[in-house]
Coordinates of C-alpha atoms in Angstrom, one line a residue:
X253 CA 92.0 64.7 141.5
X254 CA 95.4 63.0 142.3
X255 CA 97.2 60.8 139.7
X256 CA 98.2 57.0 140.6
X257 CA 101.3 56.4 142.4
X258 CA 102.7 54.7 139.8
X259 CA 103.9 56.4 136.6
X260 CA 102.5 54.9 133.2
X261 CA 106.0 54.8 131.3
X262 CA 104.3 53.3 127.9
X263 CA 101.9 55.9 128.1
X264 CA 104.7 58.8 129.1
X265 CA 106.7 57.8 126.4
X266 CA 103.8 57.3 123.7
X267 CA 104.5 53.6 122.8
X268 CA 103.5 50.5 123.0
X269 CA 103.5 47.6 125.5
X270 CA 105.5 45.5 123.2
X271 CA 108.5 48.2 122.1
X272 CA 111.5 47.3 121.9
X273 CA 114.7 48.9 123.4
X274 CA 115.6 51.0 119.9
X275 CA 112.0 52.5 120.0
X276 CA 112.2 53.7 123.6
X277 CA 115.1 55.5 122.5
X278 CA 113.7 57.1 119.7
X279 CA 110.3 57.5 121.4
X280 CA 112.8 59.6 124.1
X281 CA 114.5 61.5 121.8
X282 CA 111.3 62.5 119.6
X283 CA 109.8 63.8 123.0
X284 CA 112.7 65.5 124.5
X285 CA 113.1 67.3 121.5
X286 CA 109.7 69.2 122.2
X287 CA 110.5 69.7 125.9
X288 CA 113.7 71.6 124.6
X289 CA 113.2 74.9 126.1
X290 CA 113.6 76.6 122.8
X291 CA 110.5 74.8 122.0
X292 CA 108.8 73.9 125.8
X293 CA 105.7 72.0 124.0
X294 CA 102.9 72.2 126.0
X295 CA 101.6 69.1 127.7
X296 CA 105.0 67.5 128.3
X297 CA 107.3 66.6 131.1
X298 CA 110.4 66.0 130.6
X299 CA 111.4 64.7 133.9
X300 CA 108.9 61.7 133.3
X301 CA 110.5 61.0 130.0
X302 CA 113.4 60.6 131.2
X303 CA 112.7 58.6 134.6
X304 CA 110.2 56.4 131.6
X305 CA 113.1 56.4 129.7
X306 CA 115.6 55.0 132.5
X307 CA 113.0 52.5 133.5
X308 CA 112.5 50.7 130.2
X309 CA 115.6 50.4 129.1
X310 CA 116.7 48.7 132.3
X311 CA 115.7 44.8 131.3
X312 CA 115.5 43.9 135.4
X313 CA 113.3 47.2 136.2
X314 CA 111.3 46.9 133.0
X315 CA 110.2 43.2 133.8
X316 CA 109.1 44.2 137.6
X317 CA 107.0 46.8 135.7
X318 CA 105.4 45.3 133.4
X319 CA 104.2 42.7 135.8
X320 CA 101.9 45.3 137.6
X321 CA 101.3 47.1 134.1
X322 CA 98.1 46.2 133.1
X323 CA 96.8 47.1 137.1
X324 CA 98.5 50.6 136.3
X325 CA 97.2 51.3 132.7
X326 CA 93.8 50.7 134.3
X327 CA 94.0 53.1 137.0
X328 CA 95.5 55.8 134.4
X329 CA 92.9 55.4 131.7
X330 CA 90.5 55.9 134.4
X331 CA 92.5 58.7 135.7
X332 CA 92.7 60.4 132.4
X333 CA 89.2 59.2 131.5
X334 CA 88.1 61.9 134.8
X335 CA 90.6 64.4 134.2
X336 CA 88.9 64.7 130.5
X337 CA 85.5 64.4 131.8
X338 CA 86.8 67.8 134.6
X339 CA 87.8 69.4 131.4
X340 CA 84.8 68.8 129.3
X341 CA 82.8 70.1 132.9
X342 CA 84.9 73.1 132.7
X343 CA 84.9 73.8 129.1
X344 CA 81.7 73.3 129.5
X345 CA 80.7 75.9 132.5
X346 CA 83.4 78.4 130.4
X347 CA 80.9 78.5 127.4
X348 CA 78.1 79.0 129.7
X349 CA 79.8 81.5 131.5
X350 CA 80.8 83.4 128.0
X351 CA 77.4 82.9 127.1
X352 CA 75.8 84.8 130.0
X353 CA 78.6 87.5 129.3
X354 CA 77.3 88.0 125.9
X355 CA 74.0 87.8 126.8
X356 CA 74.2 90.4 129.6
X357 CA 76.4 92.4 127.8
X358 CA 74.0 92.6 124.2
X359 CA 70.9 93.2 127.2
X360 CA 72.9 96.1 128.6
X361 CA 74.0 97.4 124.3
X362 CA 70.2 97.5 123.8
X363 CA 69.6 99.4 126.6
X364 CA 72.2 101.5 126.0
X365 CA 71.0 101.9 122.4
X366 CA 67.4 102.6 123.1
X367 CA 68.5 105.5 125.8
X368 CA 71.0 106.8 122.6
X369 CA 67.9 106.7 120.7
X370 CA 65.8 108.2 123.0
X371 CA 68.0 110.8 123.5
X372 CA 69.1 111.2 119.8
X373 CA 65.2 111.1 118.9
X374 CA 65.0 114.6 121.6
X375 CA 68.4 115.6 120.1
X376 CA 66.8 115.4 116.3
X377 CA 63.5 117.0 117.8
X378 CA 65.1 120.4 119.2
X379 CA 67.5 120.8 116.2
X380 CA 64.7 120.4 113.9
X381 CA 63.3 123.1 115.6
X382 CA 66.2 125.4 115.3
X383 CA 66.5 124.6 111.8
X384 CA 62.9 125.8 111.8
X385 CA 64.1 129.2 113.3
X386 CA 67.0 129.5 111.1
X387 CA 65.1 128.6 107.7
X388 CA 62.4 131.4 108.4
X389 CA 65.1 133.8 109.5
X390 CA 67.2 132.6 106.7
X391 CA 64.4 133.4 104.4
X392 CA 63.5 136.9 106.0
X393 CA 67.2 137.6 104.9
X394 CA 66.9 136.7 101.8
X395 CA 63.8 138.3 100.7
X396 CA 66.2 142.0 102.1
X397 CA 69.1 140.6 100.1
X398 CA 67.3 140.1 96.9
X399 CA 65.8 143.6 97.3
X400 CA 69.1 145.0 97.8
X401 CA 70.6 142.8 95.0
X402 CA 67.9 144.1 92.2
X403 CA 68.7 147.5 93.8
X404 CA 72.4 147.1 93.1
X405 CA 71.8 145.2 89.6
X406 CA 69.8 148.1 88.7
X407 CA 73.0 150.3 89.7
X408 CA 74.9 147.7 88.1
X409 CA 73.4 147.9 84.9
X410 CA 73.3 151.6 84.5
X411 CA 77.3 152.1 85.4
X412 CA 78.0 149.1 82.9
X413 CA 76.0 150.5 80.2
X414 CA 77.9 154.0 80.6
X415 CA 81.2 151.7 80.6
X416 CA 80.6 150.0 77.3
X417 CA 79.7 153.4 75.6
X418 CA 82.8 154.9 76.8
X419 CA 84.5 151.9 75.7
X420 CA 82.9 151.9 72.5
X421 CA 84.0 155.2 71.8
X422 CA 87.8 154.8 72.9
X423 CA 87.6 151.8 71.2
X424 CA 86.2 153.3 67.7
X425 CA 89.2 156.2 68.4
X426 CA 92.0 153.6 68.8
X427 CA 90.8 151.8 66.0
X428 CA 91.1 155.1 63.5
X429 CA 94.5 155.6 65.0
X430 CA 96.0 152.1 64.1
X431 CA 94.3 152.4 60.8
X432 CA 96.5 155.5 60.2
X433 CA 99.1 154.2 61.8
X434 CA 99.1 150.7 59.4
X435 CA 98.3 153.1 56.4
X436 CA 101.7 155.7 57.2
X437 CA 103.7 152.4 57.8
X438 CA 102.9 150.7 54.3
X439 CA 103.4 153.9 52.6
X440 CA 106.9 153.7 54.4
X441 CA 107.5 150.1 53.4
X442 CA 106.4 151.2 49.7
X443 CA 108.6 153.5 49.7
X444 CA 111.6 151.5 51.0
X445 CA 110.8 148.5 49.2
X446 CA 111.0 150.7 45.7
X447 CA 114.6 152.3 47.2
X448 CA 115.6 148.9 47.5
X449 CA 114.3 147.6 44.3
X450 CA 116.0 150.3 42.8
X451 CA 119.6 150.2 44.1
X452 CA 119.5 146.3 43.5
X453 CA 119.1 146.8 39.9
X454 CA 121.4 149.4 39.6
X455 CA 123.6 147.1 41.6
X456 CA 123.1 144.1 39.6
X457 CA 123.4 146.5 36.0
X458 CA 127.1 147.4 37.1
X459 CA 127.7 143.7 37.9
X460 CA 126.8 142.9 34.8
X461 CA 128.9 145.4 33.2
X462 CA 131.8 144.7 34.5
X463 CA 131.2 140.7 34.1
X464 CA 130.9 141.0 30.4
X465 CA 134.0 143.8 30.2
X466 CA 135.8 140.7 31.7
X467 CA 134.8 138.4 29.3
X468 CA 135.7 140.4 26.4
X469 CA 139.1 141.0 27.8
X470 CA 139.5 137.6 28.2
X471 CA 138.4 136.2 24.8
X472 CA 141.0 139.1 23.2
X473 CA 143.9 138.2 25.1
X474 CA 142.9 134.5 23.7
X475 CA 142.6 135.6 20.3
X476 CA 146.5 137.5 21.0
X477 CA 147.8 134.3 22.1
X478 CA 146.7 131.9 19.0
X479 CA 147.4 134.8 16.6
X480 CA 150.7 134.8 17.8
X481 CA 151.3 130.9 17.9
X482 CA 149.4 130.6 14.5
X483 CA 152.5 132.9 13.5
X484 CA 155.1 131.2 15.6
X485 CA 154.0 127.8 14.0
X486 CA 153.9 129.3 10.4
X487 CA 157.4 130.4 11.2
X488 CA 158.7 127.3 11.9
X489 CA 157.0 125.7 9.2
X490 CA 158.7 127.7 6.7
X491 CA 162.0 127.0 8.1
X492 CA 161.6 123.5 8.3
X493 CA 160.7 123.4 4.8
X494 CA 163.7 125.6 4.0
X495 CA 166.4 123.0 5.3
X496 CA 164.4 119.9 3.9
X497 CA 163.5 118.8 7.2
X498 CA 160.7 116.5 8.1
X499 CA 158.0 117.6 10.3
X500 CA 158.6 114.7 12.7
X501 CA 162.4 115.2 13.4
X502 CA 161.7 119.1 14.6
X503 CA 163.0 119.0 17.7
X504 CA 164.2 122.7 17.8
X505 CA 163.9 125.0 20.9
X506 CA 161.0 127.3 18.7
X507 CA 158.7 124.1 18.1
X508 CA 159.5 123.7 22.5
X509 CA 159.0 127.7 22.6
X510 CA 155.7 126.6 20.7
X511 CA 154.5 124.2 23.5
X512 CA 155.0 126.5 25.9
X513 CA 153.0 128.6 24.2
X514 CA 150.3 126.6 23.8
X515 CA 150.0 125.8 27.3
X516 CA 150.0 128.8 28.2
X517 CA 146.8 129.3 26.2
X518 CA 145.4 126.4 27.7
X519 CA 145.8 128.6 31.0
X520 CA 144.6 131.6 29.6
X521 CA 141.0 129.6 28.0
X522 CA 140.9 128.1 31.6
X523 CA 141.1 131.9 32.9
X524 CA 138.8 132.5 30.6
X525 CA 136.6 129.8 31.8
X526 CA 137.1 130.3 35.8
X527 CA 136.0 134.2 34.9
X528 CA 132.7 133.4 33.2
X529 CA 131.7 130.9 35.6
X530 CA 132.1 133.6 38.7

């Protein structure tokens, strides 16, 4: 079906009768936008945008139009009004078409199944019957194998049985040996514990010993040393009271000789000390 010879710019552009100039425009640029070819929406024509375009916003042209308008929006609603009514038709025959198609093709699966089943149902039938064959041989060999088996456990039995004796024996033999063995080993340990027991305390005795022979020389060398500053002091008391002296103004180099003394018995008693405590 042709379309009218005349163009319906309103309709083109998707506006109304009554737009002005500044919607045209932006009608334009809202449609050429999708008829970019980076987006190429369908349904569009960018060449009759554009002429629609031209045509309106020309005030002479646009006038001359719209004059005949109304004649032309008639003949394109009843254009479009046919081309829908073709597409509905052919939407239309398209389901009845897919419909057929699905029809002949689930009349065609059921025949294919029923021939699958068929044939699996013959398929089934002849391996049940080798199953059949298989289960009575399978059990013919059975009944041999469970002859030969009790035959064999019978075997079985007797050579285990002379196993565990013989094991039993070895067993009893290896157990008298390690008793023997464990009974020389803690007669060894006895007697090396009671070696080492003994030279400990023989040790320790002559530790002892030689500790306290320490300590006694140590507390007699103490007693030396205050017996001799007991004498050293007496000394020097006498003196003093020989040359009417007071105990305070002794400032001689014995009473000095005497400090030294005494702190070297302060070193000796810390000796002493050091030598107990060790």
């Amino acid at each position: 079906m042709d379309e009218p010879e005349q163009p319906d710019y309103y309709g083109d552009l998707e506006i109304d009768f009554q737009s002005t100039v500044k919607e045209i425009k932006r009608a334009f640029y809202r449609l050429a936008k999708l008829c970019h070819p980076d987006k190429q929406a369908p349904g569009f024509n960018g060449d009759a945008i554009r002429e629609a375009q031209v045509a309106l916003c020309n005030e002479l042209r646009r006038r001359e139009y719209d004059r005949t308008y109304p004649e032309i929006r008639l003949q394109w609603l009843q254009h479009r009004k046919e081309v829908n009514a073709h597409n509905l038709r052919e939407q239309l025959n398209k389901v009845e078409e897919e419909r057929n198609r699905r029809k002949a093709t689930e009349e065609s699966a059921k025949k294919e199944a029923e021939a699958e089943r068929r044939r699996k149902l013959a398929e089934d039938q002849r391996l049940a019957a080798l199953k059949a064959e298989k289960e009575r041989l399978r059990a013919q060999k059975e009944i041999r194998a469970e002859e030969r088996s009790r035959e064999a456990g019978r075997r079985a039995q007797e050579r285990q049985e002379r196993e565990a004796k013989e094991r039993l024996r070895r067993a009893e033999e290896q157990k008298a040996e390690k008793e023997r063995e464990e009974r020389e080993c803690l007669r060894r340990t006895k007697e090396k514990l009671a070696q080492e027991r003994s030279s400990k305390a023989l040790k320790q005795r002559r530790e002892q010993q030689e500790k306290e022979a320490k300590e006694r020389l140590v507390q007699i060398l103490v007693e030396e040393r205050q017996d001799t500053i007991r004498k050293n002091w007496t000394t020097m008391r006498a003196q003093a009271e020989s040359r009417h002296l007071q105990p305070t103004e002794i400032h001689t180099p014995a009473l000095n000789g005497t400090k030294s003394y005494l702190r070297v018995v302060v070193a000796f008693e810390e000796l002493a000390i050091n030598a107990k405590g060790h």
